Each structure stands twice: as C-alpha cells, then as structure tokens.
C-alpha cells in the first residue's frame, strides 16, 4: 500500500468506512422484524425472514445425467445386452433385470440394480436391437446421486438473504410455494429546493427539473421498498417542519439537497429542534455532506442534492443502511481490482468514486466528473474507487464497483 494510502486518514473529514459503520450500527438499532408470507413468485428483492432448511433430499433418487443406457457394470462382458425397459423422466422404473440394460433419458430415475449410465453416443444398437458399448465404463458414471444438491435438514438459505431469481429457483426446487419475508421498508422520498419543478412543467427562470426524485423512487422500488413520494419541499423552515411531521408512519425519510455548506439548512434546523442531527463531512467525492438524524423518532438521511452525489451516497451509504434494517448481512458492494485505463495525477483528500466503465478489461472514466453531471453515470457501468491521497498511472490497480449490482 502506498504510504499516503491509509484509509481513515482524512484530516477533519470522516472516512467512508467510519460513516458506513455508524450507519450500519444505527440500522441494527432499529431492525424491521415484521414479516409477511408471500407466494414465491412475489419475493423478488425481499429479505428472507427465517432460515430455509431442506425438507427433501435433492434429487430424491439417483437419476440419469444423460440420454443413454443404464446397466450393471458386472453384466458388461463385451457381449451385447438386451434392452429390458425404457425409462422416461417422470416414470418409476422396475428393478433392472439381471443381464440386461435399460434405455434411459436425462432426469429419469436410475433403476435399482444399475450402477452406471452410458451415453447413447457411446452405444451401438445392433440389428437385433441389442446394445454394445464402445468405450470403457466406470462405476457411477452419468448418475446424479440421491442428495447430490441437498439432503434433509441442510441449511439452504440463511435468514437475511436477499431473494432474487436464483434463490426463488432454489426454493422452488425444494417445493416451497410461499416464503416468509421481512415486510417492505417504507421510505419517504423528499426533494428539497426552491429551484425544483417536475418534468412535464415549463421551466421558469432559475428552475431545474427534479431528477433525484424519480431516480431514488425507482431505485427504491427495484430494491423492494415501499416508496412514499413526499414531493418537493421548498427551502422554508415552517413547511419543512410540517412536511416532516406528516411522515410519521415511515421507516426512513430520505431527502436530497439542502445539506451543502452555507445553505439555509432547514432540514438540519428541523432535526435539531425536534430530534437529533448528525451532520457528517465525509471524505468522499462526490457527496461530502451527509445528514443523519431523527425527526420525532423517525430516522432521516439527507443526501447531497447534486445528482451524481445523490447517486453515489445512496449507492454506497443509504442502500446498505436500508438493507441492514431488514437484516441483510452482506451489504457492502461487490468490488474488484482492475487496471486503470487512465492516469490520476492529483491526489485528493477524499475518496473519489469516478463514474467509469470497463474497456478491454481496464477502467476508463467519463470525461466530466462534476457532481452535477448525471450523464457520467448513464455512460458508466461502475464506480472507480480512488483512495484518498492516491495518484495513479495507467496500468495501476484500482477498485471497480459495478453499478448493476447496486441498482437492485
Ligand atoms: P443542494 O444540496 O440543495 O445545495 O443542491 C446541490 C445542487 O444540486 C444544486 O445545484 C441543486 O440545484 C441540485 N439539486 C438539488 N436537488 C436536486 C434534484 N432533486 N434534482 C436535480 N438537481 C438537484
Ligand atoms: Mg438546495
């Protein structure tokens, strides 16, 4: 590690991993425990409430991995064998008649008495319909043994697992028609700023369209949250207080904007008055200011308003917080080392998350990394992490965090 590369050494700024640890601690202090039972087809993105333990051996019986012939090896002396039965998948076979073989298809139960399956490509059917095998046989070949995938009583998925197509498939293979999952996290999304109007309206002078609202609402929906769209909050204390007060039945108020230095910070004032406020200056770029607190007992996360800052802080901090509230253990984003396809000459005192993509196995970055430029993220397929105090030459190793994983 480069000597200036020490995580946590960020002057007066809070290191990303410290903020993350604190957020996760707070998430664990208010876990969501209520559960609901859902049909298997509806559990996508949800969190498993109980351990899933197998009540089956899977497969329940030895079955054929090939289309071919089942036989007892000891019966194969070089003399062709008669086919005594045909076993399709879904059928119950008779025990294998000694001195014969059985025609068998993939997934069909191997008959009692057979100890190997030879694939049809290595079998020759003679004119009298007897079968000769052309290759050496070995015991157990092409047989999937009983319990190969799982045996009764085995832990298959732990409570706290996030469910997606693969877990749904696995649960289905064990015969589960329904699963108990943690109820949806209820998240209220607030956009703050007098300059914001919604798409579809005509822009007046000084106004911009609200992009954070739809970005966060649809991201939260993909994550399996219940989204309460709390609209746009003007930069005004009385309205802020009133609007926050209306959101008492949610698990989290997630706001954007209004947390930059020097701004009339109405969210902060309201939290200080009627709850508590922690304003962190994080060693992260984009996304330095992040507010965490409570308003009348309801947790509030205030993300910085610049669209790329909103995206990065949501992905790296708010998302893990929301998952941990539901009991998910693995909340850290997947990260892997790649070679930098760019150079980075000026070491910063904040950890940078550059919007980048992989080209020929190397990370390259969007030409404009301004926190106001959301196009950078649309162009990108990941975040390139450059640690604080670090410079890079082309070919140096950097961490790459794929966005695809974070977006669900
Ligand atoms: P703030 O954190 O409120 O100082 O906002 C920082 C920058 O992000 C300003 O340029 C805002 O206009 C912009 N911004 C804040 N909220 C949004 C939003 N919901 N959609 C698009 N841009 C925003
Ligand atoms: Mg603002």
Short mmCIF file of C-alpha atoms in Angstrom, two decimals, residues 6-403:
data_model
loop_
_atom_site.label_atom_id
_atom_site.label_comp_id
_atom_site.label_asym_id
_atom_site.label_seq_id
_atom_site.Cartn_x
_atom_site.Cartn_y
_atom_site.Cartn_z
CA UNK A 6 -4.09 4.78 4.65
CA UNK A 7 -7.85 4.51 4.84
CA UNK A 8 -9.22 6.63 7.66
CA UNK A 9 -6.53 9.35 7.36
CA UNK A 10 -8.64 12.15 6.05
CA UNK A 11 -7.93 15.16 8.27
CA UNK A 12 -11.14 16.61 9.66
CA UNK A 13 -13.31 14.65 7.27
CA UNK A 14 -14.93 11.37 8.30
CA UNK A 15 -13.65 8.32 6.44
CA UNK A 16 -16.21 6.50 4.33
CA UNK A 17 -15.82 3.26 6.28
CA UNK A 18 -16.36 5.07 9.60
CA UNK A 19 -19.59 6.64 8.32
CA UNK A 20 -20.66 3.29 6.93
CA UNK A 21 -20.00 1.53 10.25
CA UNK A 22 -22.02 4.17 12.13
CA UNK A 23 -24.91 3.98 9.71
CA UNK A 24 -24.99 0.20 9.95
CA UNK A 25 -24.90 0.41 13.74
CA UNK A 26 -27.90 2.70 13.63
CA UNK A 27 -29.67 0.39 11.22
CA UNK A 28 -29.12 -2.51 13.60
CA UNK A 29 -30.54 -0.45 16.46
CA UNK A 30 -33.92 -0.27 14.68
CA UNK A 31 -34.35 -3.54 12.82
CA UNK A 32 -37.55 -4.23 10.93
CA UNK A 33 -38.88 -7.51 12.22
CA UNK A 34 -42.47 -7.65 10.95
CA UNK A 35 -42.89 -10.27 8.31
CA UNK A 36 -45.34 -11.40 5.70
CA UNK A 37 -45.88 -14.64 3.84
CA UNK A 38 -45.76 -14.26 0.07
CA UNK A 39 -46.18 -16.52 -2.93
CA UNK A 40 -42.74 -17.48 -4.23
CA UNK A 41 -43.23 -15.51 -7.44
CA UNK A 42 -43.57 -12.27 -5.46
CA UNK A 43 -40.48 -12.37 -3.25
CA UNK A 44 -38.02 -10.78 -5.66
CA UNK A 45 -35.88 -8.16 -3.90
CA UNK A 46 -37.27 -9.11 -0.50
CA UNK A 47 -35.38 -10.45 2.51
CA UNK A 48 -35.87 -13.97 3.84
CA UNK A 49 -37.23 -13.90 7.41
CA UNK A 50 -36.27 -17.45 8.51
CA UNK A 51 -33.56 -19.90 7.64
CA UNK A 52 -34.65 -22.10 4.76
CA UNK A 53 -33.87 -25.70 5.68
CA UNK A 54 -34.29 -28.52 3.22
CA UNK A 55 -37.10 -30.97 3.88
CA UNK A 56 -36.03 -33.04 0.88
CA UNK A 57 -33.12 -34.95 -0.49
CA UNK A 58 -32.44 -33.43 -3.86
CA UNK A 59 -32.52 -35.24 -6.17
CA UNK A 60 -34.82 -37.58 -4.24
CA UNK A 61 -33.41 -40.60 -6.11
CA UNK A 62 -30.40 -41.29 -8.31
CA UNK A 63 -31.13 -40.12 -11.82
CA UNK A 64 -29.54 -40.14 -15.20
CA UNK A 65 -27.44 -37.19 -16.34
CA UNK A 66 -27.60 -38.39 -19.96
CA UNK A 67 -29.76 -39.92 -22.60
CA UNK A 68 -28.36 -43.44 -22.87
CA UNK A 69 -28.42 -46.86 -21.23
CA UNK A 70 -28.40 -47.89 -17.59
CA UNK A 71 -26.67 -51.12 -16.72
CA UNK A 72 -24.86 -53.08 -14.04
CA UNK A 73 -21.16 -52.91 -14.89
CA UNK A 74 -20.64 -56.55 -13.91
CA UNK A 75 -23.11 -57.52 -16.67
CA UNK A 76 -20.97 -55.99 -19.37
CA UNK A 77 -18.57 -58.62 -20.62
CA UNK A 78 -18.35 -57.41 -24.19
CA UNK A 79 -21.41 -59.43 -25.20
CA UNK A 80 -24.29 -57.10 -26.39
CA UNK A 81 -27.11 -56.56 -23.87
CA UNK A 82 -30.86 -56.72 -24.45
CA UNK A 83 -32.89 -53.60 -23.60
CA UNK A 84 -35.39 -54.73 -20.95
CA UNK A 85 -37.24 -51.41 -20.27
CA UNK A 86 -37.46 -47.79 -21.38
CA UNK A 87 -37.36 -45.17 -18.61
CA UNK A 88 -38.50 -41.63 -19.33
CA UNK A 89 -38.21 -38.72 -16.89
CA UNK A 90 -41.23 -38.74 -14.59
CA UNK A 91 -41.64 -42.52 -14.71
CA UNK A 92 -40.99 -45.05 -11.94
CA UNK A 93 -38.70 -47.83 -13.25
CA UNK A 94 -38.76 -51.53 -12.48
CA UNK A 95 -35.62 -53.01 -10.95
CA UNK A 96 -33.11 -53.81 -13.68
CA UNK A 97 -33.43 -57.34 -14.94
CA UNK A 98 -30.02 -59.03 -14.46
CA UNK A 99 -28.02 -59.38 -17.64
CA UNK A 100 -29.90 -56.58 -19.47
CA UNK A 101 -29.70 -52.83 -19.82
CA UNK A 102 -32.39 -50.13 -19.72
CA UNK A 103 -32.94 -47.35 -22.22
CA UNK A 104 -32.91 -44.20 -20.06
CA UNK A 105 -33.35 -40.47 -20.60
CA UNK A 106 -31.96 -37.45 -18.78
CA UNK A 107 -33.60 -36.90 -15.38
CA UNK A 108 -35.20 -40.35 -15.26
CA UNK A 109 -34.69 -42.46 -12.11
CA UNK A 110 -31.90 -45.00 -12.41
CA UNK A 111 -33.42 -48.46 -11.85
CA UNK A 112 -32.37 -50.46 -8.78
CA UNK A 113 -29.55 -52.78 -9.75
CA UNK A 114 -27.93 -50.43 -12.28
CA UNK A 115 -24.65 -48.82 -11.31
CA UNK A 116 -23.74 -46.80 -14.38
CA UNK A 117 -25.23 -44.99 -17.34
CA UNK A 118 -23.53 -44.91 -20.70
CA UNK A 119 -24.43 -42.09 -23.05
CA UNK A 120 -26.12 -43.03 -26.29
CA UNK A 121 -23.23 -41.63 -28.35
CA UNK A 122 -21.04 -44.47 -26.99
CA UNK A 123 -23.60 -47.19 -27.64
CA UNK A 124 -24.21 -49.13 -30.78
CA UNK A 125 -27.66 -50.59 -31.41
CA UNK A 126 -27.40 -53.81 -33.37
CA UNK A 127 -29.96 -55.03 -35.94
CA UNK A 128 -31.41 -57.39 -33.33
CA UNK A 129 -31.83 -54.28 -31.08
CA UNK A 130 -29.27 -55.43 -28.56
CA UNK A 131 -26.76 -52.80 -27.46
CA UNK A 132 -22.98 -52.82 -27.50
CA UNK A 133 -20.87 -50.31 -25.61
CA UNK A 134 -17.83 -48.93 -27.39
CA UNK A 135 -15.98 -47.23 -24.51
CA UNK A 136 -14.70 -48.25 -21.10
CA UNK A 137 -17.33 -47.90 -18.36
CA UNK A 138 -16.70 -46.69 -14.84
CA UNK A 139 -18.88 -47.14 -11.74
CA UNK A 140 -21.41 -44.39 -11.09
CA UNK A 141 -20.75 -42.63 -14.39
CA UNK A 142 -23.50 -40.28 -15.57
CA UNK A 143 -25.56 -40.94 -12.44
CA UNK A 144 -26.53 -37.98 -10.29
CA UNK A 145 -26.64 -39.50 -6.82
CA UNK A 146 -29.53 -39.02 -4.42
CA UNK A 147 -28.99 -35.90 -2.30
CA UNK A 148 -26.31 -34.52 -4.63
CA UNK A 149 -27.64 -30.98 -4.27
CA UNK A 150 -29.05 -31.11 -0.76
CA UNK A 151 -30.05 -33.52 1.96
CA UNK A 152 -32.86 -33.28 4.51
CA UNK A 153 -32.04 -30.83 7.32
CA UNK A 154 -29.37 -28.90 5.43
CA UNK A 155 -29.37 -25.08 5.68
CA UNK A 156 -30.03 -23.81 2.17
CA UNK A 157 -30.53 -20.05 2.63
CA UNK A 158 -29.98 -18.11 5.86
CA UNK A 159 -32.43 -15.61 7.28
CA UNK A 160 -31.37 -12.22 5.97
CA UNK A 161 -30.69 -13.46 2.44
CA UNK A 162 -31.92 -11.17 -0.31
CA UNK A 163 -34.09 -13.06 -2.69
CA UNK A 164 -33.73 -12.94 -6.45
CA UNK A 165 -34.36 -15.28 -9.35
CA UNK A 166 -31.69 -17.79 -8.27
CA UNK A 167 -32.94 -18.05 -4.69
CA UNK A 168 -36.52 -18.30 -5.98
CA UNK A 169 -35.46 -21.16 -8.24
CA UNK A 170 -33.69 -22.90 -5.38
CA UNK A 171 -36.69 -22.55 -3.06
CA UNK A 172 -38.94 -23.89 -5.82
CA UNK A 173 -36.68 -26.92 -6.26
CA UNK A 174 -37.32 -27.70 -2.60
CA UNK A 175 -41.06 -27.42 -3.07
CA UNK A 176 -41.63 -24.06 -1.35
CA UNK A 177 -44.72 -22.33 -2.72
CA UNK A 178 -44.50 -19.43 -0.25
CA UNK A 179 -41.81 -17.78 1.82
CA UNK A 180 -41.83 -15.60 4.92
CA UNK A 181 -40.09 -12.33 4.16
CA UNK A 182 -39.44 -9.14 6.11
CA UNK A 183 -42.09 -6.58 5.32
CA UNK A 184 -41.17 -3.84 2.88
CA UNK A 185 -39.21 -0.91 4.27
CA UNK A 186 -41.29 2.22 3.96
CA UNK A 187 -39.20 5.06 2.63
CA UNK A 188 -40.44 8.61 2.12
CA UNK A 189 -38.57 10.46 -0.60
CA UNK A 190 -38.33 14.23 -0.28
CA UNK A 191 -36.67 16.51 -2.78
CA UNK A 192 -35.69 19.88 -1.37
CA UNK A 193 -35.05 23.07 -3.29
CA UNK A 194 -36.97 26.15 -4.42
CA UNK A 195 -35.45 25.71 -7.86
CA UNK A 196 -37.06 22.32 -8.50
CA UNK A 197 -40.07 21.62 -10.68
CA UNK A 198 -41.33 18.33 -12.01
CA UNK A 199 -40.78 17.15 -15.59
CA UNK A 200 -43.76 17.98 -17.77
CA UNK A 201 -43.99 21.53 -16.49
CA UNK A 202 -42.49 24.51 -18.30
CA UNK A 203 -39.18 25.69 -16.90
CA UNK A 204 -39.22 29.19 -15.46
CA UNK A 205 -36.12 31.26 -14.91
CA UNK A 206 -33.78 29.78 -12.32
CA UNK A 207 -35.66 26.49 -12.29
CA UNK A 208 -34.42 22.97 -12.99
CA UNK A 209 -36.21 19.69 -13.31
CA UNK A 210 -36.22 17.39 -10.33
CA UNK A 211 -34.17 14.37 -11.33
CA UNK A 212 -33.39 12.96 -7.90
CA UNK A 213 -36.99 12.15 -7.12
CA UNK A 214 -37.58 9.65 -9.91
CA UNK A 215 -34.04 8.33 -9.64
CA UNK A 216 -34.47 7.47 -5.97
CA UNK A 217 -38.10 6.35 -6.19
CA UNK A 218 -37.46 3.85 -8.95
CA UNK A 219 -34.22 2.65 -7.38
CA UNK A 220 -36.01 2.06 -4.08
CA UNK A 221 -38.78 0.21 -5.85
CA UNK A 222 -36.26 -2.05 -7.53
CA UNK A 223 -34.81 -2.74 -4.11
CA UNK A 224 -38.19 -3.93 -2.88
CA UNK A 225 -39.01 -0.88 -0.74
CA UNK A 226 -42.40 0.73 -0.34
CA UNK A 227 -41.94 4.25 -1.63
CA UNK A 228 -43.87 7.22 -0.32
CA UNK A 229 -43.26 10.06 -2.71
CA UNK A 230 -43.32 13.11 -0.45
CA UNK A 231 -42.82 15.57 -3.29
CA UNK A 232 -40.75 18.73 -3.40
CA UNK A 233 -40.02 20.63 -0.24
CA UNK A 234 -39.45 24.37 -0.62
CA UNK A 235 -36.48 25.94 1.17
CA UNK A 236 -38.57 27.10 4.08
CA UNK A 237 -38.50 26.10 7.74
CA UNK A 238 -42.21 26.05 8.52
CA UNK A 239 -43.03 23.86 5.52
CA UNK A 240 -40.08 21.58 6.27
CA UNK A 241 -41.25 21.08 9.82
CA UNK A 242 -44.86 20.49 8.75
CA UNK A 243 -43.97 18.06 5.95
CA UNK A 244 -41.60 16.04 8.13
CA UNK A 245 -44.32 15.86 10.76
CA UNK A 246 -46.71 14.27 8.26
CA UNK A 247 -44.30 11.42 7.60
CA UNK A 248 -44.65 9.61 10.87
CA UNK A 249 -45.51 6.15 9.56
CA UNK A 250 -42.35 5.55 7.60
CA UNK A 251 -39.14 3.71 8.43
CA UNK A 252 -36.93 6.32 6.81
CA UNK A 253 -37.21 9.80 5.41
CA UNK A 254 -34.75 10.11 2.55
CA UNK A 255 -34.21 13.65 1.37
CA UNK A 256 -31.92 15.21 -1.18
CA UNK A 257 -30.44 18.67 -1.25
CA UNK A 258 -30.20 21.41 1.31
CA UNK A 259 -27.22 19.99 3.12
CA UNK A 260 -24.41 21.91 1.42
CA UNK A 261 -22.27 24.25 3.46
CA UNK A 262 -23.51 27.83 3.51
CA UNK A 263 -27.06 27.00 2.59
CA UNK A 264 -30.04 27.73 4.80
CA UNK A 265 -30.23 24.22 6.13
CA UNK A 266 -33.88 23.85 7.04
CA UNK A 267 -33.77 20.11 7.30
CA UNK A 268 -30.92 20.39 9.79
CA UNK A 269 -32.70 23.04 11.82
CA UNK A 270 -35.90 20.98 11.97
CA UNK A 271 -33.99 17.89 13.07
CA UNK A 272 -32.09 19.81 15.71
CA UNK A 273 -35.33 21.26 17.08
CA UNK A 274 -37.37 18.08 17.18
CA UNK A 275 -34.99 15.19 17.24
CA UNK A 276 -31.30 14.94 16.69
CA UNK A 277 -28.91 15.73 13.93
CA UNK A 278 -25.53 14.46 12.94
CA UNK A 279 -24.05 16.29 10.01
CA UNK A 280 -21.10 14.50 8.63
CA UNK A 281 -18.47 15.88 6.38
CA UNK A 282 -17.39 12.74 4.62
CA UNK A 283 -14.11 12.09 2.90
CA UNK A 284 -16.00 11.16 -0.24
CA UNK A 285 -16.24 12.78 -3.65
CA UNK A 286 -18.84 13.39 -4.85
CA UNK A 287 -21.09 13.61 -1.82
CA UNK A 288 -19.22 15.28 1.04
CA UNK A 289 -22.15 16.50 3.16
CA UNK A 290 -24.48 13.83 4.50
CA UNK A 291 -27.04 14.34 7.23
CA UNK A 292 -28.27 11.64 9.51
CA UNK A 293 -30.74 12.19 12.31
CA UNK A 294 -34.21 11.65 13.61
CA UNK A 295 -37.33 13.75 13.40
CA UNK A 296 -39.73 12.88 16.21
CA UNK A 297 -38.17 9.45 16.29
CA UNK A 298 -38.24 8.78 12.53
CA UNK A 299 -34.79 8.20 11.01
CA UNK A 300 -33.78 10.72 8.36
CA UNK A 301 -30.97 10.52 5.84
CA UNK A 302 -30.24 13.72 3.96
CA UNK A 303 -28.26 13.13 0.79
CA UNK A 304 -26.47 15.94 -1.01
CA UNK A 305 -28.54 17.28 -3.92
CA UNK A 306 -26.20 17.19 -6.86
CA UNK A 307 -27.43 14.25 -8.92
CA UNK A 308 -24.12 12.38 -9.06
CA UNK A 309 -23.66 12.98 -5.31
CA UNK A 310 -27.15 11.66 -4.64
CA UNK A 311 -26.37 8.58 -6.69
CA UNK A 312 -23.01 7.82 -5.07
CA UNK A 313 -24.11 8.42 -1.48
CA UNK A 314 -27.32 6.48 -1.97
CA UNK A 315 -25.48 3.55 -3.53
CA UNK A 316 -22.66 3.40 -1.02
CA UNK A 317 -24.30 4.51 2.23
CA UNK A 318 -28.10 4.70 2.18
CA UNK A 319 -28.61 1.42 0.32
CA UNK A 320 -26.52 -0.64 2.77
CA UNK A 321 -28.35 1.09 5.62
CA UNK A 322 -31.75 0.10 4.19
CA UNK A 323 -30.66 -3.48 3.60
CA UNK A 324 -29.25 -3.82 7.11
CA UNK A 325 -32.55 -2.51 8.56
CA UNK A 326 -34.07 -5.65 7.02
CA UNK A 327 -31.39 -7.88 8.49
CA UNK A 328 -29.24 -8.37 5.38
CA UNK A 329 -25.72 -9.36 6.40
CA UNK A 330 -23.81 -8.76 3.19
CA UNK A 331 -24.45 -5.13 2.38
CA UNK A 332 -21.06 -3.98 1.15
CA UNK A 333 -20.98 -3.55 -2.60
CA UNK A 334 -19.07 -6.02 -4.71
CA UNK A 335 -15.70 -4.55 -5.60
CA UNK A 336 -12.85 -5.93 -7.64
CA UNK A 337 -9.43 -4.86 -8.80
CA UNK A 338 -8.86 -3.83 -12.37
CA UNK A 339 -6.14 -1.89 -14.14
CA UNK A 340 -6.67 1.82 -14.55
CA UNK A 341 -7.02 2.85 -18.17
CA UNK A 342 -6.39 6.47 -17.18
CA UNK A 343 -3.93 8.41 -15.07
CA UNK A 344 -4.81 10.35 -11.95
CA UNK A 345 -2.19 12.92 -11.16
CA UNK A 346 -3.63 14.98 -8.34
CA UNK A 347 -4.05 13.17 -5.04
CA UNK A 348 -7.18 14.24 -3.20
CA UNK A 349 -8.06 14.22 0.48
CA UNK A 350 -11.37 12.49 -0.24
CA UNK A 351 -12.08 9.06 -1.63
CA UNK A 352 -13.29 9.53 -5.17
CA UNK A 353 -15.92 7.48 -6.89
CA UNK A 354 -15.45 8.18 -10.54
CA UNK A 355 -18.12 7.16 -12.95
CA UNK A 356 -16.40 4.73 -15.26
CA UNK A 357 -16.68 1.62 -17.36
CA UNK A 358 -14.54 -1.30 -18.33
CA UNK A 359 -12.98 -1.22 -21.78
CA UNK A 360 -10.73 -4.14 -22.71
CA UNK A 361 -10.54 -5.06 -19.04
CA UNK A 362 -9.34 -1.61 -17.96
CA UNK A 363 -11.31 1.05 -16.14
CA UNK A 364 -11.84 4.25 -18.06
CA UNK A 365 -13.69 7.29 -16.73
CA UNK A 366 -16.23 9.70 -18.11
CA UNK A 367 -14.70 12.93 -19.35
CA UNK A 368 -16.66 15.15 -16.95
CA UNK A 369 -16.75 14.03 -13.32
CA UNK A 370 -18.66 17.06 -11.99
CA UNK A 371 -21.13 16.08 -9.29
CA UNK A 372 -23.85 17.89 -11.26
CA UNK A 373 -23.43 15.65 -14.29
CA UNK A 374 -25.70 12.63 -14.17
CA UNK A 375 -24.79 11.68 -17.73
CA UNK A 376 -21.50 10.44 -16.33
CA UNK A 377 -23.39 7.69 -14.53
CA UNK A 378 -25.59 6.82 -17.50
CA UNK A 379 -22.43 6.37 -19.58
CA UNK A 380 -20.75 4.37 -16.84
CA UNK A 381 -21.30 0.84 -15.70
CA UNK A 382 -19.49 1.20 -12.43
CA UNK A 383 -17.76 3.37 -9.89
CA UNK A 384 -13.98 3.50 -9.93
CA UNK A 385 -12.69 3.97 -6.41
CA UNK A 386 -9.60 6.12 -5.99
CA UNK A 387 -8.45 6.16 -2.39
CA UNK A 388 -7.61 9.41 -0.63
CA UNK A 389 -4.02 10.54 -1.09
CA UNK A 390 -3.60 8.37 -4.14
CA UNK A 391 -2.29 9.08 -7.62
CA UNK A 392 -2.50 6.62 -10.46
CA UNK A 393 -0.54 5.83 -13.55
CA UNK A 394 -2.15 3.89 -16.37
CA UNK A 395 -1.96 0.20 -15.56
CA UNK A 396 -2.05 0.67 -11.76
CA UNK A 397 -4.67 -1.33 -9.86
CA UNK A 398 -7.94 0.36 -8.85
CA UNK A 399 -11.16 -0.95 -7.37
CA UNK A 400 -14.21 -1.17 -9.60
CA UNK A 401 -17.74 -1.37 -8.18
CA UNK A 402 -20.27 -2.50 -10.79
CA UNK A 403 -23.44 -0.43 -10.75
#
